[in-house]
Short mmCIF file of C-alpha atoms in Angstrom, two decimals:
data_model
loop_
_atom_site.label_atom_id
_atom_site.label_comp_id
_atom_site.label_asym_id
_atom_site.label_seq_id
_atom_site.Cartn_x
_atom_site.Cartn_y
_atom_site.Cartn_z
CA MET A 21 -42.83 -38.41 63.79
CA ALA A 22 -43.43 -41.92 62.38
CA ASP A 23 -46.79 -40.73 60.95
CA ARG A 24 -45.15 -37.69 59.35
CA ALA A 25 -42.51 -39.92 57.75
CA GLY A 26 -45.12 -42.43 56.61
CA VAL A 27 -43.46 -45.38 58.38
CA SER A 28 -44.21 -47.60 61.36
CA ILE A 29 -42.97 -46.72 64.85
CA ALA A 30 -40.62 -49.72 64.75
CA THR A 31 -39.12 -48.59 61.43
CA ALA A 32 -38.64 -45.05 62.76
CA SER A 33 -36.96 -46.41 65.87
CA PHE A 34 -34.57 -48.60 63.87
CA ALA A 35 -33.73 -45.72 61.54
CA ILE A 36 -32.91 -43.29 64.35
CA ASN A 37 -31.27 -45.50 66.94
CA ALA A 38 -29.25 -47.95 64.83
CA LYS A 39 -26.20 -46.56 63.09
CA GLU A 40 -25.99 -49.62 60.89
CA THR A 41 -28.95 -51.93 60.40
CA THR A 42 -30.36 -54.21 57.72
CA LYS A 43 -33.89 -53.74 59.05
CA VAL A 44 -34.48 -50.55 57.04
CA SER A 45 -33.11 -49.43 53.72
CA GLU A 46 -30.59 -46.61 53.49
CA ALA A 47 -33.14 -44.47 51.64
CA THR A 48 -35.77 -45.00 54.34
CA ARG A 49 -33.23 -44.23 57.06
CA HIS A 50 -32.22 -40.95 55.40
CA HIS A 51 -35.89 -40.02 54.91
CA VAL A 52 -36.72 -40.64 58.58
CA LEU A 53 -33.68 -38.71 59.77
CA ALA A 54 -34.63 -35.77 57.55
CA VAL A 55 -38.15 -35.70 59.00
CA ALA A 56 -36.71 -35.96 62.53
CA ALA A 57 -34.44 -32.99 61.87
CA GLU A 58 -37.32 -30.99 60.43
CA LEU A 59 -39.42 -31.66 63.55
CA GLY A 60 -36.53 -30.99 65.95
CA TYR A 61 -36.81 -34.51 67.34
CA ARG A 62 -34.33 -35.56 70.06
CA PRO A 63 -34.03 -39.22 71.06
CA ASN A 64 -34.75 -40.08 74.68
CA ALA A 65 -31.21 -40.64 75.96
CA MET A 66 -32.41 -42.23 79.20
CA ALA A 67 -34.55 -44.79 77.40
CA ARG A 68 -31.81 -45.52 74.90
CA ASN A 69 -29.26 -46.05 77.65
CA LEU A 70 -31.58 -48.32 79.59
CA SER A 71 -32.23 -50.40 76.49
CA LYS A 72 -28.48 -50.98 76.28
CA ALA A 73 -28.38 -51.98 80.00
CA ARG A 74 -25.93 -49.17 80.78
CA THR A 75 -25.89 -45.41 81.08
CA SER A 76 -23.38 -42.66 80.52
CA PHE A 77 -24.11 -41.10 83.92
CA ILE A 78 -21.61 -40.69 86.76
CA GLY A 79 -22.80 -39.45 90.16
CA LEU A 80 -21.22 -36.82 92.42
CA ILE A 81 -22.67 -36.79 95.95
CA THR A 82 -21.40 -34.12 98.34
CA ASP A 83 -22.24 -33.08 101.89
CA SER A 84 -21.83 -29.31 101.44
CA VAL A 85 -19.31 -28.89 98.64
CA ALA A 86 -21.75 -27.13 96.33
CA THR A 87 -22.26 -24.28 98.80
CA THR A 88 -18.60 -23.60 99.68
CA PRO A 89 -16.10 -21.26 98.01
CA PHE A 90 -14.25 -24.29 96.65
CA ALA A 91 -17.27 -25.89 94.97
CA GLY A 92 -16.61 -24.60 91.48
CA GLU A 93 -13.14 -26.07 91.19
CA LEU A 94 -13.97 -29.56 92.48
CA ILE A 95 -17.10 -29.78 90.34
CA ARG A 96 -15.29 -28.33 87.32
CA GLY A 97 -12.54 -30.94 87.67
CA ALA A 98 -15.09 -33.74 87.84
CA GLN A 99 -17.08 -32.34 84.91
CA ASP A 100 -13.99 -31.98 82.74
CA ALA A 101 -13.03 -35.60 83.44
CA ALA A 102 -16.58 -36.81 82.76
CA ARG A 103 -16.72 -34.88 79.50
CA ALA A 104 -13.35 -36.26 78.39
CA HIS A 105 -14.77 -39.77 78.80
CA HIS A 106 -18.14 -38.94 77.21
CA HIS A 107 -20.11 -39.14 80.43
CA VAL A 108 -22.63 -36.85 82.09
CA LEU A 109 -22.21 -35.81 85.73
CA LEU A 110 -25.25 -35.97 88.04
CA ILE A 111 -24.69 -33.79 91.13
CA ALA A 112 -26.50 -34.07 94.47
CA ASN A 113 -25.73 -31.87 97.50
CA THR A 114 -27.06 -33.29 100.78
CA GLU A 115 -26.10 -30.54 103.29
CA SER A 116 -25.17 -33.45 105.61
CA ASP A 117 -28.85 -34.38 105.98
CA PRO A 118 -29.25 -38.19 106.21
CA ALA A 119 -32.65 -38.08 104.51
CA ALA A 120 -31.24 -36.03 101.64
CA ALA A 121 -28.34 -38.47 101.38
CA ARG A 122 -30.76 -41.39 101.05
CA GLU A 123 -32.73 -39.53 98.38
CA ALA A 124 -29.54 -38.70 96.49
CA THR A 125 -28.45 -42.33 96.59
CA SER A 126 -31.84 -43.49 95.33
CA MET A 127 -31.72 -40.96 92.52
CA MET A 128 -28.28 -42.16 91.46
CA LEU A 129 -29.38 -45.79 91.51
CA ASP A 130 -32.59 -44.97 89.58
CA HIS A 131 -30.45 -43.41 86.86
CA GLN A 132 -28.20 -46.48 86.84
CA VAL A 133 -25.03 -44.44 87.28
CA ARG A 134 -21.85 -46.29 86.36
CA GLY A 135 -20.18 -45.10 89.56
CA VAL A 136 -20.22 -42.41 92.24
CA VAL A 137 -17.74 -39.83 93.50
CA TYR A 138 -18.48 -39.01 97.14
CA SER A 139 -16.96 -35.76 98.45
CA THR A 140 -16.91 -33.72 101.64
CA TRP A 141 -16.24 -29.99 101.89
CA TYR A 142 -13.38 -30.42 104.33
CA HIS A 143 -10.79 -33.20 104.52
CA ARG A 144 -11.94 -35.81 107.05
CA LEU A 145 -12.60 -39.43 107.93
CA VAL A 146 -16.01 -40.74 106.80
CA ARG A 147 -17.95 -43.96 107.01
CA HIS A 148 -18.68 -45.91 103.86
CA PRO A 149 -21.68 -44.04 102.36
CA ALA A 150 -24.81 -46.07 103.07
CA GLY A 151 -26.58 -47.55 100.07
CA LEU A 152 -23.60 -47.35 97.70
CA SER A 153 -22.03 -50.71 98.48
CA GLY A 154 -23.00 -52.20 95.14
CA VAL A 155 -21.82 -49.24 93.04
CA PRO A 156 -18.22 -48.46 92.01
CA LEU A 157 -17.21 -45.72 94.44
CA VAL A 158 -14.35 -43.27 94.96
CA LEU A 159 -13.89 -40.63 97.65
CA ALA A 160 -12.67 -37.07 97.07
CA ASN A 161 -11.36 -34.97 99.98
CA CYS A 162 -12.26 -37.69 102.48
CA TYR A 163 -11.28 -41.26 103.34
CA THR A 164 -12.53 -44.33 105.24
CA ASP A 165 -10.99 -46.10 108.19
CA GLY A 166 -8.57 -48.69 106.87
CA ASP A 167 -8.74 -47.10 103.40
CA GLU A 168 -11.28 -49.69 102.27
CA VAL A 169 -12.40 -47.33 99.48
CA GLN A 170 -10.10 -45.59 97.00
CA SER A 171 -9.70 -41.95 97.99
CA PHE A 172 -7.96 -38.79 96.78
CA VAL A 173 -7.06 -36.29 99.51
CA PRO A 174 -4.87 -33.18 99.88
CA ASP A 175 -1.28 -33.69 101.00
CA GLU A 176 -1.70 -31.58 104.14
CA GLU A 177 1.80 -32.30 105.42
CA GLY A 178 3.39 -31.39 102.11
CA GLY A 179 1.30 -28.23 102.00
CA GLY A 180 2.34 -27.25 105.51
CA ARG A 181 5.96 -27.77 104.59
CA SER A 182 5.57 -25.67 101.43
CA ALA A 183 3.98 -22.85 103.44
CA ALA A 184 6.81 -22.79 105.98
CA GLU A 185 9.40 -23.06 103.19
CA LEU A 186 8.12 -19.84 101.64
CA LEU A 187 9.07 -18.05 104.85
CA LEU A 188 12.29 -19.92 105.58
CA ALA A 189 13.55 -19.45 102.03
CA ALA A 190 13.12 -15.70 102.52
CA GLY A 191 15.58 -15.85 105.41
CA HIS A 192 13.20 -15.94 108.39
CA ARG A 193 14.28 -18.02 111.38
CA ARG A 194 11.61 -17.17 113.96
CA VAL A 195 8.54 -18.53 112.20
CA ALA A 196 5.29 -18.89 114.15
CA PHE A 197 2.39 -21.15 113.22
CA ILE A 198 -1.25 -20.33 114.00
CA ASN A 199 -3.04 -23.69 113.94
CA HIS A 200 -6.60 -24.93 114.47
CA SER A 201 -7.05 -26.50 117.90
CA GLU A 202 -9.53 -29.13 116.68
CA PRO A 203 -7.84 -32.44 115.73
CA SER A 204 -8.16 -33.08 112.01
CA PRO A 205 -6.07 -34.26 109.05
CA ALA A 206 -5.49 -30.58 108.19
CA SER A 207 -4.33 -29.37 111.63
CA ALA A 208 -2.16 -32.45 112.27
CA GLY A 209 -0.73 -32.61 108.76
CA ARG A 210 0.10 -28.91 108.47
CA LEU A 211 1.85 -28.98 111.85
CA ARG A 212 3.94 -31.96 110.77
CA GLY A 213 4.87 -30.12 107.59
CA TYR A 214 5.82 -26.98 109.52
CA ARG A 215 8.05 -29.00 111.85
CA ALA A 216 9.63 -30.89 108.94
CA ALA A 217 10.53 -27.61 107.24
CA LEU A 218 12.17 -26.31 110.41
CA ARG A 219 14.21 -29.51 110.75
CA ALA A 220 15.34 -29.29 107.14
CA HIS A 221 16.71 -25.80 107.86
CA GLY A 222 18.36 -26.81 111.14
CA ILE A 223 15.94 -24.73 113.23
CA ARG A 224 14.78 -25.97 116.62
CA TYR A 225 11.03 -26.43 117.02
CA ARG A 226 9.63 -24.06 119.65
CA PRO A 227 6.17 -24.96 121.03
CA ASP A 228 5.71 -21.35 122.23
CA LEU A 229 5.66 -20.24 118.59
CA VAL A 230 2.67 -22.47 117.83
CA LEU A 231 -0.57 -20.72 118.77
CA THR A 232 -4.03 -22.22 118.28
CA VAL A 233 -7.53 -20.94 117.58
CA SER A 234 -10.78 -22.76 118.25
CA HIS A 235 -12.51 -21.25 115.22
CA PRO A 236 -10.23 -20.66 112.22
CA ASP A 237 -11.85 -17.43 111.04
CA GLN A 238 -11.05 -13.73 110.70
CA GLU A 239 -12.06 -12.83 114.25
CA ALA A 240 -9.83 -15.54 115.71
CA GLY A 241 -6.94 -14.39 113.52
CA TYR A 242 -7.39 -10.85 114.83
CA ASP A 243 -7.39 -11.98 118.47
CA VAL A 244 -4.42 -14.33 118.16
CA GLY A 245 -2.53 -11.66 116.24
CA HIS A 246 -2.52 -9.42 119.32
CA ARG A 247 -1.35 -12.37 121.47
CA LEU A 248 1.42 -13.13 119.00
CA LEU A 249 2.72 -9.56 119.17
CA ARG A 250 3.00 -9.84 122.97
CA LEU A 251 5.36 -12.83 122.80
CA THR A 252 8.69 -12.22 124.56
CA LEU A 253 10.54 -13.19 121.41
CA ARG A 254 8.38 -11.83 118.62
CA PRO A 255 8.46 -13.88 115.39
CA THR A 256 9.36 -12.25 112.11
CA ALA A 257 7.08 -14.48 110.07
CA VAL A 258 3.77 -16.35 110.55
CA PHE A 259 2.22 -19.34 108.81
CA CYS A 260 -1.56 -19.29 109.29
CA TYR A 261 -3.85 -22.33 109.28
CA ASN A 262 -5.98 -20.73 106.56
CA ASP A 263 -6.50 -17.50 104.64
CA ARG A 264 -9.33 -16.30 106.90
CA VAL A 265 -7.04 -16.45 109.94
CA ALA A 266 -4.40 -14.58 107.92
CA MET A 267 -6.97 -11.89 107.05
CA GLY A 268 -7.68 -11.34 110.76
CA LEU A 269 -3.94 -11.30 111.50
CA TYR A 270 -3.52 -8.55 108.89
CA ASP A 271 -6.08 -6.47 110.82
CA ALA A 272 -4.24 -6.92 114.12
CA LEU A 273 -0.85 -6.10 112.59
CA ARG A 274 -2.23 -2.99 110.92
CA GLU A 275 -3.70 -1.80 114.23
CA GLU A 276 -0.31 -2.23 115.90
CA GLY A 277 1.57 -0.46 113.12
CA VAL A 278 3.32 -3.65 111.97
CA ARG A 279 3.85 -3.71 108.22
CA VAL A 280 3.47 -6.78 105.99
CA PRO A 281 5.95 -8.01 104.82
CA ASP A 282 8.53 -5.41 105.94
CA ASP A 283 8.08 -6.07 109.67
CA MET A 284 6.37 -9.45 109.55
CA ALA A 285 5.85 -11.89 106.67
CA VAL A 286 2.60 -13.85 106.48
CA VAL A 287 1.57 -17.01 104.61
CA GLY A 288 -1.94 -18.50 104.56
CA PHE A 289 -3.45 -21.77 103.38
CA ASP A 290 -6.37 -22.61 101.03
CA ASN A 291 -5.83 -19.97 98.32
CA GLN A 292 -9.35 -18.68 98.84
CA GLU A 293 -8.89 -16.13 96.08
CA ILE A 294 -11.63 -13.77 97.16
CA ILE A 295 -9.44 -13.24 100.25
CA ALA A 296 -5.85 -14.03 99.31
CA ALA A 297 -5.62 -12.19 96.01
CA HIS A 298 -7.39 -9.07 97.32
CA LEU A 299 -5.64 -8.45 100.62
CA ARG A 300 -3.09 -5.65 100.57
CA PRO A 301 -0.42 -6.81 100.14
CA ALA A 302 -1.74 -9.87 98.30
CA LEU A 303 -1.36 -12.95 100.49
CA SER A 304 1.15 -15.68 99.72
CA THR A 305 -0.59 -18.97 100.43
CA VAL A 306 -0.87 -22.66 99.61
CA ALA A 307 -3.68 -23.94 97.42
CA LEU A 308 -6.00 -26.80 98.23
CA PRO A 309 -6.12 -28.86 95.01
CA HIS A 310 -9.88 -29.02 94.55
CA TYR A 311 -9.81 -29.18 90.76
CA GLU A 312 -7.34 -32.07 90.88
CA LEU A 313 -9.38 -33.86 93.55
CA GLY A 314 -12.46 -33.80 91.34
CA HIS A 315 -10.61 -34.63 88.14
CA ARG A 316 -8.40 -37.40 89.53
CA SER A 317 -11.18 -39.13 91.44
CA LEU A 318 -13.56 -39.26 88.49
CA THR A 319 -10.81 -40.26 86.05
CA TRP A 320 -9.81 -43.11 88.38
CA LEU A 321 -13.42 -44.23 88.61
CA LEU A 322 -13.79 -44.50 84.83
CA THR A 323 -10.35 -45.83 83.95
CA GLN A 324 -9.55 -48.06 86.94
CA ALA A 325 -12.63 -49.07 88.94
CA LEU A 326 -14.63 -50.01 85.83
CA THR A 327 -11.81 -51.96 84.21
CA PRO A 328 -11.43 -55.40 85.83
CA PRO A 329 -9.55 -56.34 87.79
CA ALA A 330 -9.97 -53.14 89.81
CA PRO A 331 -6.81 -52.20 91.75
CA ALA A 332 -6.69 -52.39 95.55
CA PRO A 333 -7.86 -49.12 97.10
CA THR A 334 -5.32 -46.63 98.40
CA ARG A 335 -5.34 -43.15 99.88
CA THR A 336 -3.72 -41.03 97.16
CA LEU A 337 -2.19 -37.70 98.23
CA ILE A 338 -2.64 -34.75 95.88
CA PRO A 339 0.01 -31.99 96.20
CA CYS A 340 -0.94 -28.59 97.63
CA PRO A 341 1.09 -26.05 95.61
CA ALA A 342 2.51 -22.85 97.05
CA ILE A 343 1.10 -19.59 95.59
CA PRO A 344 3.67 -16.82 96.19
CA ARG A 345 2.30 -13.27 96.18
CA HIS A 346 3.50 -10.20 98.07
CA SER A 347 3.21 -10.95 101.79
CA VAL A 348 6.68 -12.55 102.10
#
């Protein structure tokens, strides 16, 4: 390009990369830019960023987020926040492979990212990601022991309460809960929310109305649905751990001639739209706030962590909103 413009490489570089400079005349600068446009020249953004000792890259490292139904929303939230702050998002999905995680970390460091969002596909406790100690870091949908790293996680208890409230507000008093048997922030938090909603309505908690499944999927929902219908005091409404369990429950109720919501109301959790919005009747549920998790975590990284003095880390709860449809 410099040859085509009839100038030295240094002059071409000054003309293209410096918005205001006394090293080249305005006429020369306009001439070089015109030749660059004619040739379709694009400056090397990586080299330009490195020359300024900073980049406009932010990293997003996930274990399996990119291959789950919720990937689009979390990534979209992070991308929207990055774009709003004139940054580019670099995404690496490790599939929980330690070697892939090391490669992803190296890639982020090679690109001199300004910070990293680390996310997991389900809400859980994690260790501080190895290799990222020297990089501004925020966690999305996960947290560390002692909350040593800023994190943004779903308000599972609030979501559980909202789910139960949908049923209680409709007048139901015998409300069952199908929970996941594996201890986790989701199973513990949603149970606490369910119990809190019952207390708020003056309803005694009954352990026999809490059934558990070892695998929270459609098959388990179908099996537990038949057990639920054999209870001595059959509930009139059911809050399910997730939408897949609710889908299996629908199958069991249909087999037994139990109509939703006329004979039994059902609420799910997750708002997995490919399920919830397409069941018949459409499933009332509670949404996991994946867009907000991505957006809030990246916004915090750029507006708080990179602005000294950085605030002390906390575990910030993001509300899980109720999505009423036609199953209540």
